[in-house]
Short mmCIF file of C-alpha atoms in Angstrom, two decimals:
data_model
loop_
_atom_site.label_atom_id
_atom_site.label_comp_id
_atom_site.label_asym_id
_atom_site.label_seq_id
_atom_site.Cartn_x
_atom_site.Cartn_y
_atom_site.Cartn_z
CA MET F 1 0.00 0.00 0.00
CA GLU F 2 2.82 2.39 0.87
CA GLN F 3 4.40 2.03 -2.58
CA THR F 4 1.00 2.57 -4.20
CA THR F 5 0.47 5.71 -2.14
CA GLU F 6 3.91 7.06 -3.03
CA LEU F 7 3.28 6.34 -6.71
CA PHE F 8 -0.02 8.23 -6.66
CA ILE F 9 1.53 11.14 -4.74
CA GLU F 10 4.16 11.44 -7.46
CA GLN F 11 1.41 11.33 -10.08
CA LEU F 12 -0.52 14.02 -8.19
CA LYS F 13 2.58 16.21 -8.26
CA LYS F 14 2.64 15.78 -12.02
CA GLY F 15 -1.02 16.79 -12.27
CA LYS F 16 -2.40 13.41 -13.35
CA ARG F 17 -6.20 13.42 -13.17
CA SER F 18 -6.33 9.67 -12.40
CA ALA F 19 -4.23 10.30 -9.28
CA GLY F 20 -6.76 12.90 -8.13
CA GLN F 21 -9.55 10.37 -8.63
CA TRP F 22 -7.57 7.83 -6.63
CA LEU F 23 -7.09 10.36 -3.81
CA VAL F 24 -10.84 10.99 -3.61
CA SER F 25 -11.71 7.29 -3.80
CA GLN F 26 -9.19 6.33 -1.11
CA TYR F 27 -9.70 9.21 1.32
CA GLY F 28 -13.09 10.68 0.46
CA SER F 29 -14.87 9.05 3.39
CA VAL F 30 -12.18 10.10 5.89
CA VAL F 31 -12.35 13.69 4.70
CA PHE F 32 -16.14 13.75 4.58
CA GLN F 33 -16.39 12.39 8.15
CA MET F 34 -14.09 15.12 9.42
CA VAL F 35 -15.95 17.85 7.54
CA ARG F 36 -19.41 16.56 8.47
CA ARG F 37 -18.64 16.68 12.17
CA ILE F 38 -17.95 20.39 11.87
CA VAL F 39 -20.22 21.50 9.03
CA GLU F 40 -23.82 20.49 9.74
CA ARG F 41 -25.56 20.76 6.38
CA GLN F 42 -24.88 17.94 3.92
CA GLU F 43 -24.65 20.29 0.92
CA ASP F 44 -22.22 22.57 2.71
CA ALA F 45 -20.10 19.61 3.81
CA GLU F 46 -19.93 18.36 0.22
CA GLU F 47 -18.77 21.79 -0.94
CA VAL F 48 -16.10 21.91 1.75
CA CYS F 49 -14.93 18.40 0.79
CA GLN F 50 -14.43 19.53 -2.77
CA ASP F 51 -12.40 22.48 -1.52
CA VAL F 52 -10.31 20.13 0.63
CA PHE F 53 -9.36 17.94 -2.32
CA VAL F 54 -8.61 20.93 -4.53
CA LYS F 55 -6.33 22.35 -1.81
CA ALA F 56 -4.72 18.96 -1.26
CA TRP F 57 -4.00 18.56 -4.95
CA GLN F 58 -2.63 22.09 -5.24
CA GLY F 59 -0.56 21.70 -2.08
CA ILE F 60 0.66 18.13 -2.54
CA ASP F 61 4.24 19.39 -2.82
CA GLY F 62 3.94 20.47 0.82
CA TYR F 63 3.02 16.98 2.04
CA ASP F 64 5.76 15.49 4.22
CA ARG F 65 5.19 11.85 5.08
CA SER F 66 7.72 12.08 7.92
CA LYS F 67 5.32 14.43 9.74
CA ALA F 68 2.02 12.65 9.15
CA SER F 69 0.24 10.00 7.16
CA LEU F 70 -1.63 11.11 4.05
CA ALA F 71 -4.94 10.56 5.87
CA THR F 72 -3.83 12.77 8.77
CA TRP F 73 -2.54 15.44 6.38
CA LEU F 74 -5.90 15.44 4.57
CA SER F 75 -7.71 15.57 7.93
CA ARG F 76 -5.70 18.66 8.81
CA ILE F 77 -6.77 20.35 5.58
CA ALA F 78 -10.38 19.25 6.17
CA TYR F 79 -10.38 20.55 9.74
CA HIS F 80 -9.09 23.97 8.76
CA GLU F 81 -11.26 24.28 5.66
CA SER F 82 -14.33 23.40 7.73
CA LEU F 83 -13.58 26.00 10.38
CA ASN F 84 -12.82 28.58 7.69
CA TYR F 85 -16.12 27.78 6.01
CA LEU F 86 -17.98 28.39 9.27
CA ARG F 87 -16.12 31.65 9.90
CA VAL F 88 -16.66 33.05 6.43
CA ARG F 89 -20.01 31.69 5.32
CA ARG F 90 -21.81 31.09 8.57
CA PRO F 91 -21.05 34.11 10.78
CA ASP F 92 -24.37 33.67 12.57
CA ILE F 93 -23.08 30.65 14.51
CA VAL F 94 -22.79 31.42 18.20
CA LEU F 95 -19.98 29.60 19.93
CA MET F 96 -20.46 28.69 23.56
CA ASP F 97 -17.45 29.23 25.75
CA ASP F 98 -16.63 28.06 29.26
CA ARG F 99 -18.08 31.19 30.87
CA CYS F 100 -21.55 30.21 29.62
CA MET F 101 -21.45 27.10 31.73
CA GLY F 102 -21.91 28.69 35.15
CA SER F 103 -19.57 28.18 38.07
CA ASP F 104 -15.88 27.63 37.54
CA GLN F 105 -15.91 25.04 40.30
CA ILE F 106 -16.05 21.54 38.86
CA ASP F 107 -16.79 18.57 41.03
CA ASP F 108 -15.07 15.60 39.40
CA SER F 109 -16.25 13.17 42.05
CA PRO F 110 -18.66 10.49 40.92
CA GLU F 111 -22.20 10.95 42.13
CA GLU F 112 -25.63 9.54 41.71
CA GLY F 113 -26.82 10.61 38.31
CA PRO F 114 -28.00 9.41 34.95
CA HIS F 115 -26.73 6.06 33.75
CA ASP F 116 -26.55 4.03 30.55
CA SER F 117 -28.78 5.23 27.71
CA GLN F 118 -29.76 8.42 29.53
CA THR F 119 -26.10 9.31 30.02
CA VAL F 120 -25.35 8.61 26.37
CA GLN F 121 -28.29 10.76 25.31
CA LEU F 122 -27.16 13.63 27.54
CA LEU F 123 -23.62 13.31 26.22
CA GLU F 124 -24.80 13.44 22.60
CA GLN F 125 -26.90 16.53 23.36
CA ALA F 126 -23.98 18.21 25.12
CA LEU F 127 -21.62 17.41 22.23
CA THR F 128 -23.87 19.25 19.79
CA LYS F 129 -23.62 22.38 21.96
CA LEU F 130 -19.83 22.49 21.83
CA PRO F 131 -18.09 24.80 19.35
CA PRO F 132 -17.14 22.96 16.14
CA ASN F 133 -13.42 22.94 16.92
CA GLU F 134 -14.04 21.29 20.31
CA GLN F 135 -16.44 18.77 18.77
CA ALA F 136 -13.75 17.88 16.26
CA VAL F 137 -11.08 17.32 18.93
CA ILE F 138 -13.39 15.07 20.97
CA THR F 139 -14.49 13.02 17.96
CA MET F 140 -10.96 12.64 16.62
CA PHE F 141 -9.80 11.30 19.98
CA TYR F 142 -12.75 9.14 21.03
CA TYR F 143 -14.42 8.12 17.78
CA ASP F 144 -11.50 8.07 15.34
CA ASN F 145 -8.98 6.87 17.96
CA MET F 146 -6.41 9.36 16.74
CA SER F 147 -3.30 9.89 18.86
CA LEU F 148 -2.65 13.22 20.56
CA ALA F 149 0.22 13.74 18.12
CA ASP F 150 -2.03 13.22 15.10
CA ILE F 151 -4.72 15.49 16.50
CA ALA F 152 -2.07 18.11 17.24
CA TYR F 153 -0.90 17.90 13.65
CA VAL F 154 -4.45 18.23 12.33
CA ILE F 155 -5.32 21.28 14.40
CA GLY F 156 -1.86 22.87 14.27
CA SER F 157 -0.95 22.47 17.91
CA ILE F 158 1.28 20.32 20.12
CA PRO F 159 0.28 17.06 21.84
CA SER F 160 0.45 18.44 25.39
CA THR F 161 -1.90 21.27 24.44
CA VAL F 162 -4.31 18.80 22.88
CA GLY F 163 -4.25 16.79 26.12
CA SER F 164 -5.09 19.93 28.08
CA GLN F 165 -7.86 20.78 25.61
CA LEU F 166 -9.35 17.30 26.00
CA CYS F 167 -9.34 17.67 29.77
CA ARG F 168 -11.00 21.08 29.59
CA ILE F 169 -13.59 19.88 27.07
CA ARG F 170 -14.43 16.81 29.18
CA LYS F 171 -15.01 19.05 32.20
CA LYS F 172 -17.16 21.33 30.09
CA LEU F 173 -19.21 18.37 28.86
CA TYR F 174 -19.63 17.15 32.43
CA LYS F 175 -20.96 20.54 33.54
CA MET F 176 -23.28 20.73 30.55
CA MET F 177 -24.65 17.25 31.18
CA LYS F 178 -25.11 17.99 34.87
CA ALA F 179 -27.03 21.18 34.03
CA MET F 180 -29.25 19.33 31.52
CA HIS F 181 -30.01 16.59 34.05
CA GLU F 182 -31.13 19.01 36.78
#
């Protein structure tokens, strides 16, 4: 597979249309999943995906396999294109920040509360209320099983910062779920 990927990357650099088709067929679902988590409307997500592949093709010379896999590199482009799309085309989106959540005191101790399907439902509701960039970090880590290093590469950060972000987002989710349960 690695040789095949390298061959197609070289063909992309030469502008071969078949290599672009291969890129979309191999990585289209990965890119679309990333975009769709951030961009809600199907039509908008499809438009962003097209932009991602155009940017990837135009910027293939900047791909460095020693820094990230091709899938991670494409995820980085998808992440940034999605956030840019929301900033430029959807300025009416209101992002919730930590101050909206009430008290800064967080009780991390386990307590009697919702369990099983109710907890899952509350978590899913809380996730939809997070800003798109925080939703993306959570889903990359928990749903895509990406490493902190890969997530850091995607979002343009460092692994320790991503770890701190995950901790902060988990606390935020906990507070949101607790508020919804009351």
